[in-house]
Every structure is written in C-alpha cells, then in structure tokens.
Coordinates of C-alpha atoms in Angstrom, one line a residue:
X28 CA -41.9 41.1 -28.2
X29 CA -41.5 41.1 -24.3
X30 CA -44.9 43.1 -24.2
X31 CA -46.4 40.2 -26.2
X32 CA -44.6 37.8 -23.7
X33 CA -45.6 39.2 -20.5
X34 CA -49.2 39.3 -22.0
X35 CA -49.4 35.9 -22.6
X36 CA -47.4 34.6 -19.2
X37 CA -50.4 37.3 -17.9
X38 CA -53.0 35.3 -19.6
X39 CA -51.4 31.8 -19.2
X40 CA -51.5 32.5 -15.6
X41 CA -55.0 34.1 -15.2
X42 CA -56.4 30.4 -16.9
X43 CA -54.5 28.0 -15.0
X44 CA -56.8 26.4 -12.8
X45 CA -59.4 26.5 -15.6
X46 CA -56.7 24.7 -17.9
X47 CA -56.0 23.0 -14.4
X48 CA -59.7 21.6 -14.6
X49 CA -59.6 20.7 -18.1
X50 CA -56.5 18.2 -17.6
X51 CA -58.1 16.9 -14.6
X52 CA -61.3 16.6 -16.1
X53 CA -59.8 14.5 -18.7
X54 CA -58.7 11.9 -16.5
X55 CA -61.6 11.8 -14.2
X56 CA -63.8 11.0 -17.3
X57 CA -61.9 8.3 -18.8
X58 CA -64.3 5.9 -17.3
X59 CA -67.2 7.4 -19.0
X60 CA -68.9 5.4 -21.5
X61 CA -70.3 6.0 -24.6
X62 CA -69.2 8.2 -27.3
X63 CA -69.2 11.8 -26.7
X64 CA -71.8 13.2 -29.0
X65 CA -72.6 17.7 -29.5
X66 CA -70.6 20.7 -30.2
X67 CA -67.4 20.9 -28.4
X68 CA -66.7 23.9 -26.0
X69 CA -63.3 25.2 -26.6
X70 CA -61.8 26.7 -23.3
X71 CA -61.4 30.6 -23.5
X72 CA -57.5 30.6 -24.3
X73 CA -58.5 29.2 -27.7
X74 CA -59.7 32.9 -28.3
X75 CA -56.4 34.5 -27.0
X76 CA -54.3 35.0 -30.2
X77 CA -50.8 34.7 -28.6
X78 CA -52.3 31.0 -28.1
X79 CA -51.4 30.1 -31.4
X80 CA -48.0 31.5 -31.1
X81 CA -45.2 29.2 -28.8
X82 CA -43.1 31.4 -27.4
X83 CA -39.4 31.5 -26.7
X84 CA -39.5 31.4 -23.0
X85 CA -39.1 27.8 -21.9
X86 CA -41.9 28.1 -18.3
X87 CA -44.3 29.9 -20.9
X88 CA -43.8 27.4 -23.6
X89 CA -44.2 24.7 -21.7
X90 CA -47.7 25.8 -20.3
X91 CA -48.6 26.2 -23.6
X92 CA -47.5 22.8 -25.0
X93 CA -49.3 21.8 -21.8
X94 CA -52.8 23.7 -22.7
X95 CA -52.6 22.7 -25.8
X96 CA -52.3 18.8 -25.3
X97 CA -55.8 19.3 -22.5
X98 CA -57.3 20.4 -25.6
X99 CA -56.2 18.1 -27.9
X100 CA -57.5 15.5 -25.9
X101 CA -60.8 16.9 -24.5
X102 CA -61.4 17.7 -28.7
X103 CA -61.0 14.5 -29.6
X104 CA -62.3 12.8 -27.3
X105 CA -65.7 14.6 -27.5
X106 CA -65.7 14.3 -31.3
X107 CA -64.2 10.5 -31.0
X108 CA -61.1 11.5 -33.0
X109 CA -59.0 8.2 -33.1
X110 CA -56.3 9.8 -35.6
X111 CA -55.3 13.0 -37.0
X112 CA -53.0 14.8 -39.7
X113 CA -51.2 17.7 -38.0
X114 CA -51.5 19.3 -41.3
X115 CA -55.3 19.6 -41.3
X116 CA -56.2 18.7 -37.9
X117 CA -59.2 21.3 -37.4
X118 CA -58.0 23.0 -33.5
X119 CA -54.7 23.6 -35.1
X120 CA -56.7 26.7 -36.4
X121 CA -59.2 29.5 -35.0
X122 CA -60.6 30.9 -38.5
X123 CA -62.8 33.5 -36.0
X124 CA -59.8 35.1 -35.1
X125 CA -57.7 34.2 -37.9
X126 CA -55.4 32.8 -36.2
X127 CA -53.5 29.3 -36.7
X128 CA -49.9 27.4 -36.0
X129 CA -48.1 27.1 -38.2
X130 CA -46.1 23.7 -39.6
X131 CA -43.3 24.0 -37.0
X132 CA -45.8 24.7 -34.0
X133 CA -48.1 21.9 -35.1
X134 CA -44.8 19.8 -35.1
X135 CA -44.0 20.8 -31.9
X136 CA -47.2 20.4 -29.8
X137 CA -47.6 16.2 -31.8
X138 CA -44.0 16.0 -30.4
X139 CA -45.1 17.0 -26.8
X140 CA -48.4 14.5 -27.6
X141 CA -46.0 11.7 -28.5
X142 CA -43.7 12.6 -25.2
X143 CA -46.6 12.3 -23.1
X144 CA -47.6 8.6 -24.4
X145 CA -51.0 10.8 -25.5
X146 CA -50.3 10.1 -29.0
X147 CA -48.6 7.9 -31.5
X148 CA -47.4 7.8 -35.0
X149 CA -49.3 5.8 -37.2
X150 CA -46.4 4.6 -39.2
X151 CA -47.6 5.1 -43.0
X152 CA -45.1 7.0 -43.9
X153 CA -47.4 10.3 -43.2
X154 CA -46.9 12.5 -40.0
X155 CA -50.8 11.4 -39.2
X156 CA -51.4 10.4 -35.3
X157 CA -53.3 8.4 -33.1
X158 CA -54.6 10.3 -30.6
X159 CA -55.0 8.5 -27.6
X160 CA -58.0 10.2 -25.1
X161 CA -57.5 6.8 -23.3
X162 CA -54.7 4.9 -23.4
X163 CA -53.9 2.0 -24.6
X164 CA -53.9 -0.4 -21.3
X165 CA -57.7 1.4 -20.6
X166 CA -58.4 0.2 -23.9
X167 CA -57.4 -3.2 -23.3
X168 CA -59.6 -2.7 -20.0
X169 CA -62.8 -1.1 -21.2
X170 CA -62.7 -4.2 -24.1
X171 CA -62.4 -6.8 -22.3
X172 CA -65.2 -5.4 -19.5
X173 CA -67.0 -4.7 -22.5
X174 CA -67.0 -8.2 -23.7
X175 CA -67.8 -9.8 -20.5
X176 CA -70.7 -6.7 -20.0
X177 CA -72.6 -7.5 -23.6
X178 CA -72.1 -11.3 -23.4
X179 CA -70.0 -11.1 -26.6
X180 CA -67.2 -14.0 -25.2
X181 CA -67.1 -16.7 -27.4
X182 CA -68.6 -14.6 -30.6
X183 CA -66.4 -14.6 -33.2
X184 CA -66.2 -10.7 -34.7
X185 CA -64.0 -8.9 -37.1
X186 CA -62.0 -5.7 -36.5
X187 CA -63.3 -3.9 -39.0
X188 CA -67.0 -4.8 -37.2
X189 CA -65.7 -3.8 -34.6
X190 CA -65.0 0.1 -35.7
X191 CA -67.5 0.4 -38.4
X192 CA -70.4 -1.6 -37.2
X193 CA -73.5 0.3 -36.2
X194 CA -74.7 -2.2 -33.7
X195 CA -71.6 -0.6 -31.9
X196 CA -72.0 2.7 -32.7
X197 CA -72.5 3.9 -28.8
X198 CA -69.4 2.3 -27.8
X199 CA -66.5 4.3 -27.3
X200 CA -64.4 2.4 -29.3
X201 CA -66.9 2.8 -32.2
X202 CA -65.0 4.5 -35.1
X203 CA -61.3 3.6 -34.2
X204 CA -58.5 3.3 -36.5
X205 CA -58.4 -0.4 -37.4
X206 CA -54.3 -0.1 -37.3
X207 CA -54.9 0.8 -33.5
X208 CA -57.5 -1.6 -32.7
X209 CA -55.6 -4.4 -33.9
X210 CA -52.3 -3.3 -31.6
X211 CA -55.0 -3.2 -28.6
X212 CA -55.9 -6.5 -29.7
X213 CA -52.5 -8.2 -30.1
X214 CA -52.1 -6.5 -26.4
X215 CA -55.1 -8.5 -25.3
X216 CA -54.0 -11.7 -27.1
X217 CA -50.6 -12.1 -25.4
X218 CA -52.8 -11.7 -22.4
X219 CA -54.9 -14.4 -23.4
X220 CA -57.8 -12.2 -23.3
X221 CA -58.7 -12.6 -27.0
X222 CA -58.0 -15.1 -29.9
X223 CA -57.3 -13.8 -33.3
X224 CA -57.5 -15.6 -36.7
X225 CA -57.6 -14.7 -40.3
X226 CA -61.4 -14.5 -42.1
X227 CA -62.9 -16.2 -44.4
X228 CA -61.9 -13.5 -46.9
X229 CA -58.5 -13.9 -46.1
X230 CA -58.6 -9.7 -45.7
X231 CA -60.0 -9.0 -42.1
X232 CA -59.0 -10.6 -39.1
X233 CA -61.3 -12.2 -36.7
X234 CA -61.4 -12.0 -33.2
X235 CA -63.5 -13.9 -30.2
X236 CA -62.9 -12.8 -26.9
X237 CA -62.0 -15.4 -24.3

C-alpha cells in the first residue's frame, strides 16, 4: 500500500506542469468559439492505473480530484458534453487498461465538480450533472455577444431551437441541456437582456433577445 502511494505521489508529481497546462489551457480557451469537433487526447495519467484509484493521503488525493476535474472539463468540452450520469459517464473508465472508479470515486470526483461551481446537479431526481466547461455568467456573455454578432435581436426563437437547431449547430452552445439553457436565460432576463414567453404550443418557451 505505501509502495503504491509513493508511486503515485511519484507520478502525480512527474505530470504536474503538464496537468498544470491542461487547467490552464482550460481557461485560456474559454473564449474560443465554435464547438470542438475530433478525437479527444486524454493526458498520459489517464494511462497510469493508480489514476483510477483515490487514495487515502489527503495532498495526493487532492491532486487527484484536481487532475481529474482538468479532464473532465477538457473532455467535455471537446466533445460538447453539457450533462452527464456519473454512472456511465465514458472517462470514468479506461477499458485499455481495464481500469475504472468505482461508484464511491465517481461520487467523489462530481462532489469536487460541484465544489468548484464546475458542475451542477440537474435536479431530476437522478445523480446526472451539468457539466459546466464555461460557466454560467460566460454563457450569459457569449449569448448575448452572440445575439448582437448574428443580428438575431428582435427574432423571436425557442429554446429547444436553440439546442437542437442545425442552423446552430457551430455554436458552442449547440447541443445544451434545455433545463440549463433556460436557467442561462432566466439569468439574462432579470438582466433584461432577453424576453421570454410561452409558444404557440403552449410546450416550448420563446425567447427574443433585447
């Protein structure tokens, strides 16, 4: 057991400043638009099995919680992951090296998301996520730039056109849980940013940006 802790503080160590880079690279991008498109490069920890195995000293822990919310993010941000279930969420396991963590790891490292403010509990009575690459006030920002950008003030939209439509589909926000959409957009209409009414329908909300 302290062999296999040494070995990973070792490891841990060795990576930082590429972990390091990958946090910081995270944040440097957020202004990047457009979504993310390609195969995802996992950093070389993800091949280290004591990765997938938190251990009991708090500093090494912690630098694992740490690594593992830089690549939480990075992942879905590439793939524009807007939510995920802990339970199935695809990182959560290495099959190459048949490795994975288990319920009460994957618990743990959401837990350290949700401290952070990088995720938040989607509240549907499931342990599913939303995973937030940006957060929620550069949301608000990058859709209301957006609007003004594209010349979309004054058009009345939906949110459901809003994630789903194709005419959006290089947007980064293209694909987003509707549930977190619509708390963006409740953000933005307190702001007076945006006005939001019910549709036609009577099932989808529509929204015009002011």
């Amino acid at each position: 057991e302290r062999e296999r802790e040494r070995e990973t503080r070792s490891f841990l160590k060795q990576n930082q400043e590429e972990e390091e880079m990958v946090d910081s690279s995270y944040f440097m991008n957020t202004s990047t638009t457009g979504a993310a498109t390609g195969a995802f490069e996992y950093p070389k920890l993800y091949s280290f099995p004591p990765f997938f195995t938190l251990q009991p000293v708090a500093e090494t822990r912690d630098k694992q919680l740490e690594a593992w919310t830089a690549l939480v993010l990075s992942y879905a941000r590439s793939k524009n992951v807007f939510a995920f279930d802990p339970a199935t969420f695809s990182p959560f396991e290495n099959k190459a090296i048949e490795r994975s963590l288990n319920e009460t790891e994957r618990n743990a490292v959401v837990d350290y998301l949700l401290k952070k403010g990088a995720c938040e509990r989607v509240g549907d009575g499931t342990k599913k996520v939303h995973v937030l690459w940006k957060s929620i006030k550069e949301w608000e920002t990058l859709l209301v730039e957006w609007a003004h950008r594209t010349g979309r003030r004054e058009d009345v939209m939906t949110v459901d056109e809003l994630c789903t439509s194709e005419e959006f589909s290089d947007e980064d926000f293209h694909g987003m849980a509707p549930s977190l959409l619509l708390k963006i957009l409740k953000n933005l209409e307190k702001g007076k940013h945006v006005m939001l009414f019910q549709g036609s329908d009577g099932d989808d909300l529509g929204i015009k940006f002011l």
